[in-house]
mmCIF file of C-alpha atoms in Angstrom:
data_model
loop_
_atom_site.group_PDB
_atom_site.id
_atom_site.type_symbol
_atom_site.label_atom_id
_atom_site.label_comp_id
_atom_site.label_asym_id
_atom_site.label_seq_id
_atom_site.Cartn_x
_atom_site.Cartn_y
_atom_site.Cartn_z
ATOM 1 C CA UNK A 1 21.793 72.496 0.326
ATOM 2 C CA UNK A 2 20.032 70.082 2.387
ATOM 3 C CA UNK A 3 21.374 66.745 2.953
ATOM 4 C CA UNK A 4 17.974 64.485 3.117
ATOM 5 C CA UNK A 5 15.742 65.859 0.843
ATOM 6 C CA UNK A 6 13.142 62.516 1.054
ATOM 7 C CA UNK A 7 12.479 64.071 5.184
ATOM 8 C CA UNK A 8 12.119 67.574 3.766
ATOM 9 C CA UNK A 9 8.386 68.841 3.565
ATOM 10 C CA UNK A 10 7.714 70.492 -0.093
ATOM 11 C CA UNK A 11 7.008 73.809 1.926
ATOM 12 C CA UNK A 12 10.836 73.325 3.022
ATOM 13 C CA UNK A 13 11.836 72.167 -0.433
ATOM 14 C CA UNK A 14 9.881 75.265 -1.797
ATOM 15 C CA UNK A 15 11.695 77.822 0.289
ATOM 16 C CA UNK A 16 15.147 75.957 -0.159
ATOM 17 C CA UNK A 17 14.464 75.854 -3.701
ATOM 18 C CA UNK A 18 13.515 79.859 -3.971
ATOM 19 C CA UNK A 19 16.330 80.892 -1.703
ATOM 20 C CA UNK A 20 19.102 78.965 -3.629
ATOM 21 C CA UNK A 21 17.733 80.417 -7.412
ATOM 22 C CA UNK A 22 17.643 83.802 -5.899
ATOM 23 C CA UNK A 23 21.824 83.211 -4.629
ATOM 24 C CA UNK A 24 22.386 81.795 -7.603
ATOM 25 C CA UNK A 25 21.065 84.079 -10.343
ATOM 26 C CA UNK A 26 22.887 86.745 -7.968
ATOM 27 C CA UNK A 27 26.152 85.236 -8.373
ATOM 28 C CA UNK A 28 25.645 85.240 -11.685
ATOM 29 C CA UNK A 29 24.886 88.812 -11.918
ATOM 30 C CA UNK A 30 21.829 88.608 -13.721
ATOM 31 C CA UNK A 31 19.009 90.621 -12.352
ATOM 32 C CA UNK A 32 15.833 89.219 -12.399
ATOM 33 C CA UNK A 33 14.681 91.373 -15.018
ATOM 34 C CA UNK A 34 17.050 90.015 -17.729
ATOM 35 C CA UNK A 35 16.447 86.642 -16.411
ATOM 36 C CA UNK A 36 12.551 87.357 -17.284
ATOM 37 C CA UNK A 37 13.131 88.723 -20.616
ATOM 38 C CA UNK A 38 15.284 85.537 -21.409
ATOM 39 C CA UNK A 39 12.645 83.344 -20.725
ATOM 40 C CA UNK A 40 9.558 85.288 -21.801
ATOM 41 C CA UNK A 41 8.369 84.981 -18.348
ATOM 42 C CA UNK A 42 6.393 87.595 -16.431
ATOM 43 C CA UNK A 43 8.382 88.598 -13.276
ATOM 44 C CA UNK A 44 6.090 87.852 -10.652
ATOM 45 C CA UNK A 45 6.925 83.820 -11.835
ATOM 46 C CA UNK A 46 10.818 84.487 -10.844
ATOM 47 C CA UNK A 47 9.464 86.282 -7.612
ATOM 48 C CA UNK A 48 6.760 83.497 -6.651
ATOM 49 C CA UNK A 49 10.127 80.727 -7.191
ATOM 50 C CA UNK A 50 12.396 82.865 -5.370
ATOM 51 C CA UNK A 51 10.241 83.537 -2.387
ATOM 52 C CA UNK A 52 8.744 80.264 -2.628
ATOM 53 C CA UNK A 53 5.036 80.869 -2.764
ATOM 54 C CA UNK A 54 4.412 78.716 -5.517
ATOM 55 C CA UNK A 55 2.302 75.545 -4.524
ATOM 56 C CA UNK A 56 4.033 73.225 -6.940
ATOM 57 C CA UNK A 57 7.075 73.747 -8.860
ATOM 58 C CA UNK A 58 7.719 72.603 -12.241
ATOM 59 C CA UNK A 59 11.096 70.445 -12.628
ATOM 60 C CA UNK A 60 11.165 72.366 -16.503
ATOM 61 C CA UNK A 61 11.147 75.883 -15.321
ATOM 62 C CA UNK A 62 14.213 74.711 -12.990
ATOM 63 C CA UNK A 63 16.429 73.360 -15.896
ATOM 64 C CA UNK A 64 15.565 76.356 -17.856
ATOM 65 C CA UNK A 65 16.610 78.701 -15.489
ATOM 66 C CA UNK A 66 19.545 76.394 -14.722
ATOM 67 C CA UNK A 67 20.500 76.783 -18.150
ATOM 68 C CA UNK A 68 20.386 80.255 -17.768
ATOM 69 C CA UNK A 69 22.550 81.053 -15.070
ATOM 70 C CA UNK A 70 25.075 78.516 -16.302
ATOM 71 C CA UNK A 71 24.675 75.917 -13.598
ATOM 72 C CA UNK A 72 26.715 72.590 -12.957
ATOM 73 C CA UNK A 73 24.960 69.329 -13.791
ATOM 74 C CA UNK A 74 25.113 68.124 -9.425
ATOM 75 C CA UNK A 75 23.493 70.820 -8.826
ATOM 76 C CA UNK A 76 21.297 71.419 -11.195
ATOM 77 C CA UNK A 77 19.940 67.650 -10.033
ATOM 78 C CA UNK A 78 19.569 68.741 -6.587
ATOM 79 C CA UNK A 79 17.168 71.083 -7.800
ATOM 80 C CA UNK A 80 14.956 69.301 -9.589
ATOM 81 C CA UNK A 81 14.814 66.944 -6.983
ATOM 82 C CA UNK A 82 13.515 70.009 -4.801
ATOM 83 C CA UNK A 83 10.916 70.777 -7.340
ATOM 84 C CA UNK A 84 9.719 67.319 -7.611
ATOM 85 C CA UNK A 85 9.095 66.773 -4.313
ATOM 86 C CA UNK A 86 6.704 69.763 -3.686
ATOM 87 C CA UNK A 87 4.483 67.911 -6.886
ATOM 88 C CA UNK A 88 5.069 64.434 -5.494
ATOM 89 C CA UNK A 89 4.587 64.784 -1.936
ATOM 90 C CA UNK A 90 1.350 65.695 -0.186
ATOM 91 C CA UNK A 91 1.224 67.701 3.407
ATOM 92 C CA UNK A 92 -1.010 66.090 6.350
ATOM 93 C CA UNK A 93 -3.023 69.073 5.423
ATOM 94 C CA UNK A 94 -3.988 68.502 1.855
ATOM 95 C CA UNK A 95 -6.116 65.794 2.863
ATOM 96 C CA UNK A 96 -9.736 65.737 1.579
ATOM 97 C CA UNK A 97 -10.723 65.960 5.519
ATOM 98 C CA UNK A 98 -8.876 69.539 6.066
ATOM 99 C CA UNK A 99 -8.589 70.531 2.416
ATOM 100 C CA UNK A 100 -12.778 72.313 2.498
ATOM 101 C CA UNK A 101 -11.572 74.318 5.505
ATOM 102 C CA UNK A 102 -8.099 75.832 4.903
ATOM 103 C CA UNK A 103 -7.524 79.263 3.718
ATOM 104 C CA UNK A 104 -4.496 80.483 2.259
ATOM 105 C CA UNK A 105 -3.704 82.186 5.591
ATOM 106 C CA UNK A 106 -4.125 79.058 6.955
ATOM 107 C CA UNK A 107 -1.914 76.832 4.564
ATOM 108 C CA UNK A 108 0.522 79.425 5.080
ATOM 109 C CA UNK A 109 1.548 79.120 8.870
ATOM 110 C CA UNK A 110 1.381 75.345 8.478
ATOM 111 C CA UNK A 111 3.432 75.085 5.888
ATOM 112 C CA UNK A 112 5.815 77.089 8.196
ATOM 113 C CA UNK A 113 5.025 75.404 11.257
ATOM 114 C CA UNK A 114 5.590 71.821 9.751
ATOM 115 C CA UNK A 115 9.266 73.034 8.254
ATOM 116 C CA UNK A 116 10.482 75.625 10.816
ATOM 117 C CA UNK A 117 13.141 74.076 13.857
ATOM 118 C CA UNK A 118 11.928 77.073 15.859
ATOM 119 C CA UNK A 119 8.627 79.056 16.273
ATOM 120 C CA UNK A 120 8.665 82.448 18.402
ATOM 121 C CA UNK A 121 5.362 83.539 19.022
ATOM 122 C CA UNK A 122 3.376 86.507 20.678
ATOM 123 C CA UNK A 123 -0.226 86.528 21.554
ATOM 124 C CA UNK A 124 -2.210 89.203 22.821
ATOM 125 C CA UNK A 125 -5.980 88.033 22.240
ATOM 126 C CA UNK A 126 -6.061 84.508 22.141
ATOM 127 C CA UNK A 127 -3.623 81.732 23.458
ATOM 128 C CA UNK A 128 -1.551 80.449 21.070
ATOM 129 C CA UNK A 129 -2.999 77.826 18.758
ATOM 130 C CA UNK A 130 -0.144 75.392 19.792
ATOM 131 C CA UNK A 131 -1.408 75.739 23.219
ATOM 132 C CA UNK A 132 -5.223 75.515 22.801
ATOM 133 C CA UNK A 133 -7.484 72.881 23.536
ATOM 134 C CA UNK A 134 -10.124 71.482 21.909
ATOM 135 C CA UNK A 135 -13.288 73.060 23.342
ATOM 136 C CA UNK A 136 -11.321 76.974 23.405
ATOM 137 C CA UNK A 137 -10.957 76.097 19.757
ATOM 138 C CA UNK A 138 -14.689 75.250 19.199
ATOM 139 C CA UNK A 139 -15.921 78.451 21.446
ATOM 140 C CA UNK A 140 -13.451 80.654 18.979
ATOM 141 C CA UNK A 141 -14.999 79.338 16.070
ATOM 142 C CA UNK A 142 -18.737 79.398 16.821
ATOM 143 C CA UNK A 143 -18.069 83.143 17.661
ATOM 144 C CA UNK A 144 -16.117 83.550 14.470
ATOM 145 C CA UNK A 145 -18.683 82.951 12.129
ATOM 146 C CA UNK A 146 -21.491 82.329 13.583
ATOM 147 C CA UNK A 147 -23.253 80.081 11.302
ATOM 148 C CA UNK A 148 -20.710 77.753 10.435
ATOM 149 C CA UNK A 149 -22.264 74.204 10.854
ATOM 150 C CA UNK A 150 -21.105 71.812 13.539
ATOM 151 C CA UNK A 151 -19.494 69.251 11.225
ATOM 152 C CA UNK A 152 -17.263 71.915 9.815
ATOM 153 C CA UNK A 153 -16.052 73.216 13.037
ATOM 154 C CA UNK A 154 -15.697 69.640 14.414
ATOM 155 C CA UNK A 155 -12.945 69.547 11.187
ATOM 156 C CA UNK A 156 -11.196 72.988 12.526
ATOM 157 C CA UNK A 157 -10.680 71.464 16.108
ATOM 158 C CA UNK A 158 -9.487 68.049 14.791
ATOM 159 C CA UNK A 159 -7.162 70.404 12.798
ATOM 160 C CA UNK A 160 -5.634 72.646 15.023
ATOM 161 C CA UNK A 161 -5.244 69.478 17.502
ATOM 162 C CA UNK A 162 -3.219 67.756 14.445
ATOM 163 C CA UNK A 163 -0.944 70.757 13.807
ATOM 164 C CA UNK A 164 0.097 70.486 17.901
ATOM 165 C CA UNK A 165 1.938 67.398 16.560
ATOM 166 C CA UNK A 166 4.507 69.423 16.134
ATOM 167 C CA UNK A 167 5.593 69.807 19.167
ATOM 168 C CA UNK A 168 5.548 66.177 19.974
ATOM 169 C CA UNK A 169 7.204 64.865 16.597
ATOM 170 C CA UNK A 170 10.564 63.176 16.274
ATOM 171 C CA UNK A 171 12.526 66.504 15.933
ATOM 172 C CA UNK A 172 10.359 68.433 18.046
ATOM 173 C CA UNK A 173 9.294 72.126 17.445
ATOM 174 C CA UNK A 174 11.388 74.315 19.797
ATOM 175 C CA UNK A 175 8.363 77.006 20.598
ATOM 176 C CA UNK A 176 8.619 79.856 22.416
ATOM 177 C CA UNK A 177 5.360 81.544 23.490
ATOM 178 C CA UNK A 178 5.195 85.159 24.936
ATOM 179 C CA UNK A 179 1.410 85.979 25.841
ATOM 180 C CA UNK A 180 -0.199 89.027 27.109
ATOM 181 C CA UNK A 181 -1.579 88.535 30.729
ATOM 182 C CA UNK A 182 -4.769 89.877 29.415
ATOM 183 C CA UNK A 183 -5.278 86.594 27.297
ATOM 184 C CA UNK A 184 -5.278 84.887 30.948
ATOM 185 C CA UNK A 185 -8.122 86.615 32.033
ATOM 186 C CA UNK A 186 -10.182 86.834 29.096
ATOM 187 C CA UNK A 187 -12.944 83.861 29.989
ATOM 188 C CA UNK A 188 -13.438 82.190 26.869
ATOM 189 C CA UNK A 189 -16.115 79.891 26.864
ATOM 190 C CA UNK A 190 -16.924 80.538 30.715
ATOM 191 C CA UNK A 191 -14.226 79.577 33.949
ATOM 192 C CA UNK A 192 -14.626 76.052 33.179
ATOM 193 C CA UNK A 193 -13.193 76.256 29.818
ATOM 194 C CA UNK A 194 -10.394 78.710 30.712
ATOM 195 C CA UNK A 195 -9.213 76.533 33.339
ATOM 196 C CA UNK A 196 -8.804 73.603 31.810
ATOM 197 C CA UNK A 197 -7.019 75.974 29.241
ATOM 198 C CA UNK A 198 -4.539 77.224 31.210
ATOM 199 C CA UNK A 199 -3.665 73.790 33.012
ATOM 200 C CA UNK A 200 -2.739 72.770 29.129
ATOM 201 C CA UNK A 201 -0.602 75.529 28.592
ATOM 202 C CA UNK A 202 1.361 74.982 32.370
ATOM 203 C CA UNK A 203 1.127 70.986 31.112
ATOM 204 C CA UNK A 204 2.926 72.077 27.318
ATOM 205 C CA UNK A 205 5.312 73.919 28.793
ATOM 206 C CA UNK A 206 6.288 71.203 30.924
ATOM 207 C CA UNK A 207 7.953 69.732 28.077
ATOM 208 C CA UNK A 208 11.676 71.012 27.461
ATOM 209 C CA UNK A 209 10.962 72.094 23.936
ATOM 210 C CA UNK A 210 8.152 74.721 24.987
ATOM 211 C CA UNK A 211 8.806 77.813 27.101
ATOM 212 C CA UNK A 212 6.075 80.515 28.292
ATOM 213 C CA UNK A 213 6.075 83.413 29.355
ATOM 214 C CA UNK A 214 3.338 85.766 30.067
ATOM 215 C CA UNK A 215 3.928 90.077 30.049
ATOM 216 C CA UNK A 216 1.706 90.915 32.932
ATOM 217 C CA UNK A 217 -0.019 94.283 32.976
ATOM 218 C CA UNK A 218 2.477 95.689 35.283
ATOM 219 C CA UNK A 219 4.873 95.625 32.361
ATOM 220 C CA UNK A 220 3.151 99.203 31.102
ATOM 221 C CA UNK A 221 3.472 100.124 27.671
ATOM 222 C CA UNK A 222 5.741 97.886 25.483
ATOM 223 C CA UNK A 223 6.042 97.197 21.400
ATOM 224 C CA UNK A 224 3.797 94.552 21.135
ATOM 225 C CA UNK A 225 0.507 96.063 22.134
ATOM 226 C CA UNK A 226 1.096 96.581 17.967
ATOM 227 C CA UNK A 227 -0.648 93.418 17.707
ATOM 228 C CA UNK A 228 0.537 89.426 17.836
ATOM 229 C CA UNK A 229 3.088 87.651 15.450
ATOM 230 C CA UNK A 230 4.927 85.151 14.809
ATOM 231 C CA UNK A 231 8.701 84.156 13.812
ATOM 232 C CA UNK A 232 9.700 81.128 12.446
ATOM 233 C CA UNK A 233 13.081 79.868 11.971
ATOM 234 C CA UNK A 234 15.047 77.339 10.266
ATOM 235 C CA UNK A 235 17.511 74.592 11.219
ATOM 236 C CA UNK A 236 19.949 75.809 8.092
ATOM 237 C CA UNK A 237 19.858 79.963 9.165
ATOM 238 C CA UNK A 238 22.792 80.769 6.851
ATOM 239 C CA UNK A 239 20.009 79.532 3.933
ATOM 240 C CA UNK A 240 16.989 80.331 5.150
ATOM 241 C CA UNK A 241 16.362 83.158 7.009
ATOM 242 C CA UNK A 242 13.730 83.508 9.372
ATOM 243 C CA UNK A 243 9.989 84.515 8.476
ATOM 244 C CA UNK A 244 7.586 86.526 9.851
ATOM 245 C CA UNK A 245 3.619 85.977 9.804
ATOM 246 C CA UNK A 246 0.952 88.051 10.730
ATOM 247 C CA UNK A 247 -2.632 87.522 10.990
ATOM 248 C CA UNK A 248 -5.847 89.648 10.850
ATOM 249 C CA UNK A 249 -9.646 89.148 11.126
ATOM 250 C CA UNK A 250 -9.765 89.635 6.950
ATOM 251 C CA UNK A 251 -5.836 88.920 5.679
ATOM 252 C CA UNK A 252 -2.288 87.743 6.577
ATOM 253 C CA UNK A 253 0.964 88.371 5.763
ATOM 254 C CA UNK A 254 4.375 86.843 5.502
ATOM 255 C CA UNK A 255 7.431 89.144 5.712
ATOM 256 C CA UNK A 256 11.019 88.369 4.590
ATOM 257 C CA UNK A 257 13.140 91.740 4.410
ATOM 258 C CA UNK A 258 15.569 90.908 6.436
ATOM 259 C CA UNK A 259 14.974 94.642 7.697
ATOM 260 C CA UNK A 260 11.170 93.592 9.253
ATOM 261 C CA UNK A 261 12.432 90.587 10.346
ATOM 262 C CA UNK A 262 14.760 91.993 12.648
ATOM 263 C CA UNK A 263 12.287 94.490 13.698
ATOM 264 C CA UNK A 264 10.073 91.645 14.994
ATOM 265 C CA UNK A 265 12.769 89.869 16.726
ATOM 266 C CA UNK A 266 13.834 92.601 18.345
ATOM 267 C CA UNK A 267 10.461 93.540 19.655
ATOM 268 C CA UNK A 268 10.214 89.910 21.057
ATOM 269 C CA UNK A 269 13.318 89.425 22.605
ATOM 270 C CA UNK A 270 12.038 93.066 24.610
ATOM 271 C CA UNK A 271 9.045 91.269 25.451
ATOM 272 C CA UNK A 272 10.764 88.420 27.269
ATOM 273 C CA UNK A 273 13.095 91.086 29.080
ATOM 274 C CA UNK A 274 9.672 92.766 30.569
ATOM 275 C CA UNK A 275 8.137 89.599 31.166
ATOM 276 C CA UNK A 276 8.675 87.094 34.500
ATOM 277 C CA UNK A 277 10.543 84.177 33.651
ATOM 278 C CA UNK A 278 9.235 80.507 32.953
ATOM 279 C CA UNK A 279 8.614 79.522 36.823
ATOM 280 C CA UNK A 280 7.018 82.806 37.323
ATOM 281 C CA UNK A 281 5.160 83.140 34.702
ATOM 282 C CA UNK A 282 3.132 79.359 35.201
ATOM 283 C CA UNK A 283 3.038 80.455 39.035
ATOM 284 C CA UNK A 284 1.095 83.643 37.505
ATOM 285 C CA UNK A 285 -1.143 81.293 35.389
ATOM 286 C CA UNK A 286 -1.624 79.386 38.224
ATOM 287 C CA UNK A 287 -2.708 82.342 40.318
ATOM 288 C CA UNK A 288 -5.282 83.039 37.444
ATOM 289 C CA UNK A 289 -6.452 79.423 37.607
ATOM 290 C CA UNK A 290 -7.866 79.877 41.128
ATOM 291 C CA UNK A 291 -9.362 82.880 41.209
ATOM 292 C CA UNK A 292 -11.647 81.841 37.998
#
């Protein structure tokens, strides 16, 4: 269980929360099936606690499945405390500035970005949002949907400059970036843009929390011309295990079988094998930088 609950974010109370009810109603022996029938529930309310996708939990539906599986009154407290928090507390995000503009794709990857201890992250299209600055964000976004009004993208750059916070905030993200030498080349928003793009990401990774490496084309064929992704994980790994997220033009997805999960980490730990290290790879974005 965590130890200072009142620091905890309710997206890391919400996860905490699901992954404790699921170990507990498993030690229990009750599948979640019975537990449904017990409390007239439908099932996908167990699976939304247990996976943690709920926005807000209810304190009552804790007790009552505390009741259920039999728990002790200490923790049964600790729980509620979890639940409370994720109705008491607000994220940076949920302000009336950024609330118009978030999708649930969106909401998702901060959520995970503002409670993960460690983001892993491959890019073949874009640099990674982290990494961005502000006009790259503005020239992806008037391209994106073209008639999108000025004001609101002015919101999605002040946005996406907020979330880089966390790599400057008092625990700092430890974020690992692997991009695809292609995203180097690809002149978004002219050479002026781009280089002033990839003197922020040699500037981030300057910092001894960040790391980059680029997979240059020489690297031939490897697993992640399957598309970018991202891996978050978590101070406490023995109770929560890492998460993957994917994102498309029309959807996203976040995967926990510990089976895909693996799959993903694997793939990214071959992609820093093919790729130069650190020093080379910002000498090869440097390279890039003068020949724009």
């Amino acid at each position: 269980m965590m130890t200072d609950t009142q620091a905890a974010t309710p997206t890391l109370c919400r996860l905490q929360l699901g992954s404790e009810l699921r170990q507990i109603r498993m030690s229990a022996g009750l599948t979640s099936t019975q537990v449904v029938r017990k409390l007239l529930w439908s099932p996908s309310k167990l699976t939304r606690l247990e996976t943690g996708d709920n926005a807000t939990v209810e304190p009552s539906d804790i007790m009552a499945l505390c009741q259920v599986y039999g728990v002790d009154e200490n923790t049964a407290e600790q729980l509620k405390e979890y639940a409370a928090i994720t109705k008491t507390k607000q994220e940076w995000w949920q302000s009336t500035t950024f609330r118009p503009i978030i999708s649930a794709g969106t909401r998702a990857i901060l959520g995970l970005e503002s409670s993960a201890s460690t983001v892993h992250t491959y890019q073949s299209e874009y640099v990674p949002g982290l990494l961005q600055t502000e006009e790259y964000v503005r020239v992806i976004h008037q391209h994106a949907k073209g008639d999108r009004p000025d004001e609101e993208i002015d919101r999605i750059v002040e946005l996406r400059m907020t979330r880089q916070e966390a790599l400057r905030r008092e625990q700092p993200l430890k974020y690992v970036a692997v991009i695809s030498e292609a995203v180097l080349h690809r002149r978004v928003g002219g050479a002026a843009v781009m280089r002033a793009q990839l003197a922020r990401i040699i500037e981030a990774a300057s910092a001894s929390n960040v790391k980059v490496q680029i997979v240059p084309f020489a690297a031939g064929v490897h697993r992640g011309m399957n598309g970018s992704f991202t891996t978050f994980q978590f101070r406490d790994r023995a109770a929560l295990k890492p998460i993957v997220h994917l994102e498309h033009l029309a959807d996203h997805w976040v995967m926990r079988r510990e089976a895909d999960v693996e799959l993903y980490e694997d793939v990214f730990n071959e992609l820093q094998a093919v790729s130069p290290g650190p020093q080379e790879s910002l000498k090869l974005i440097e390279r890039v930088m003068k020949e724009l």
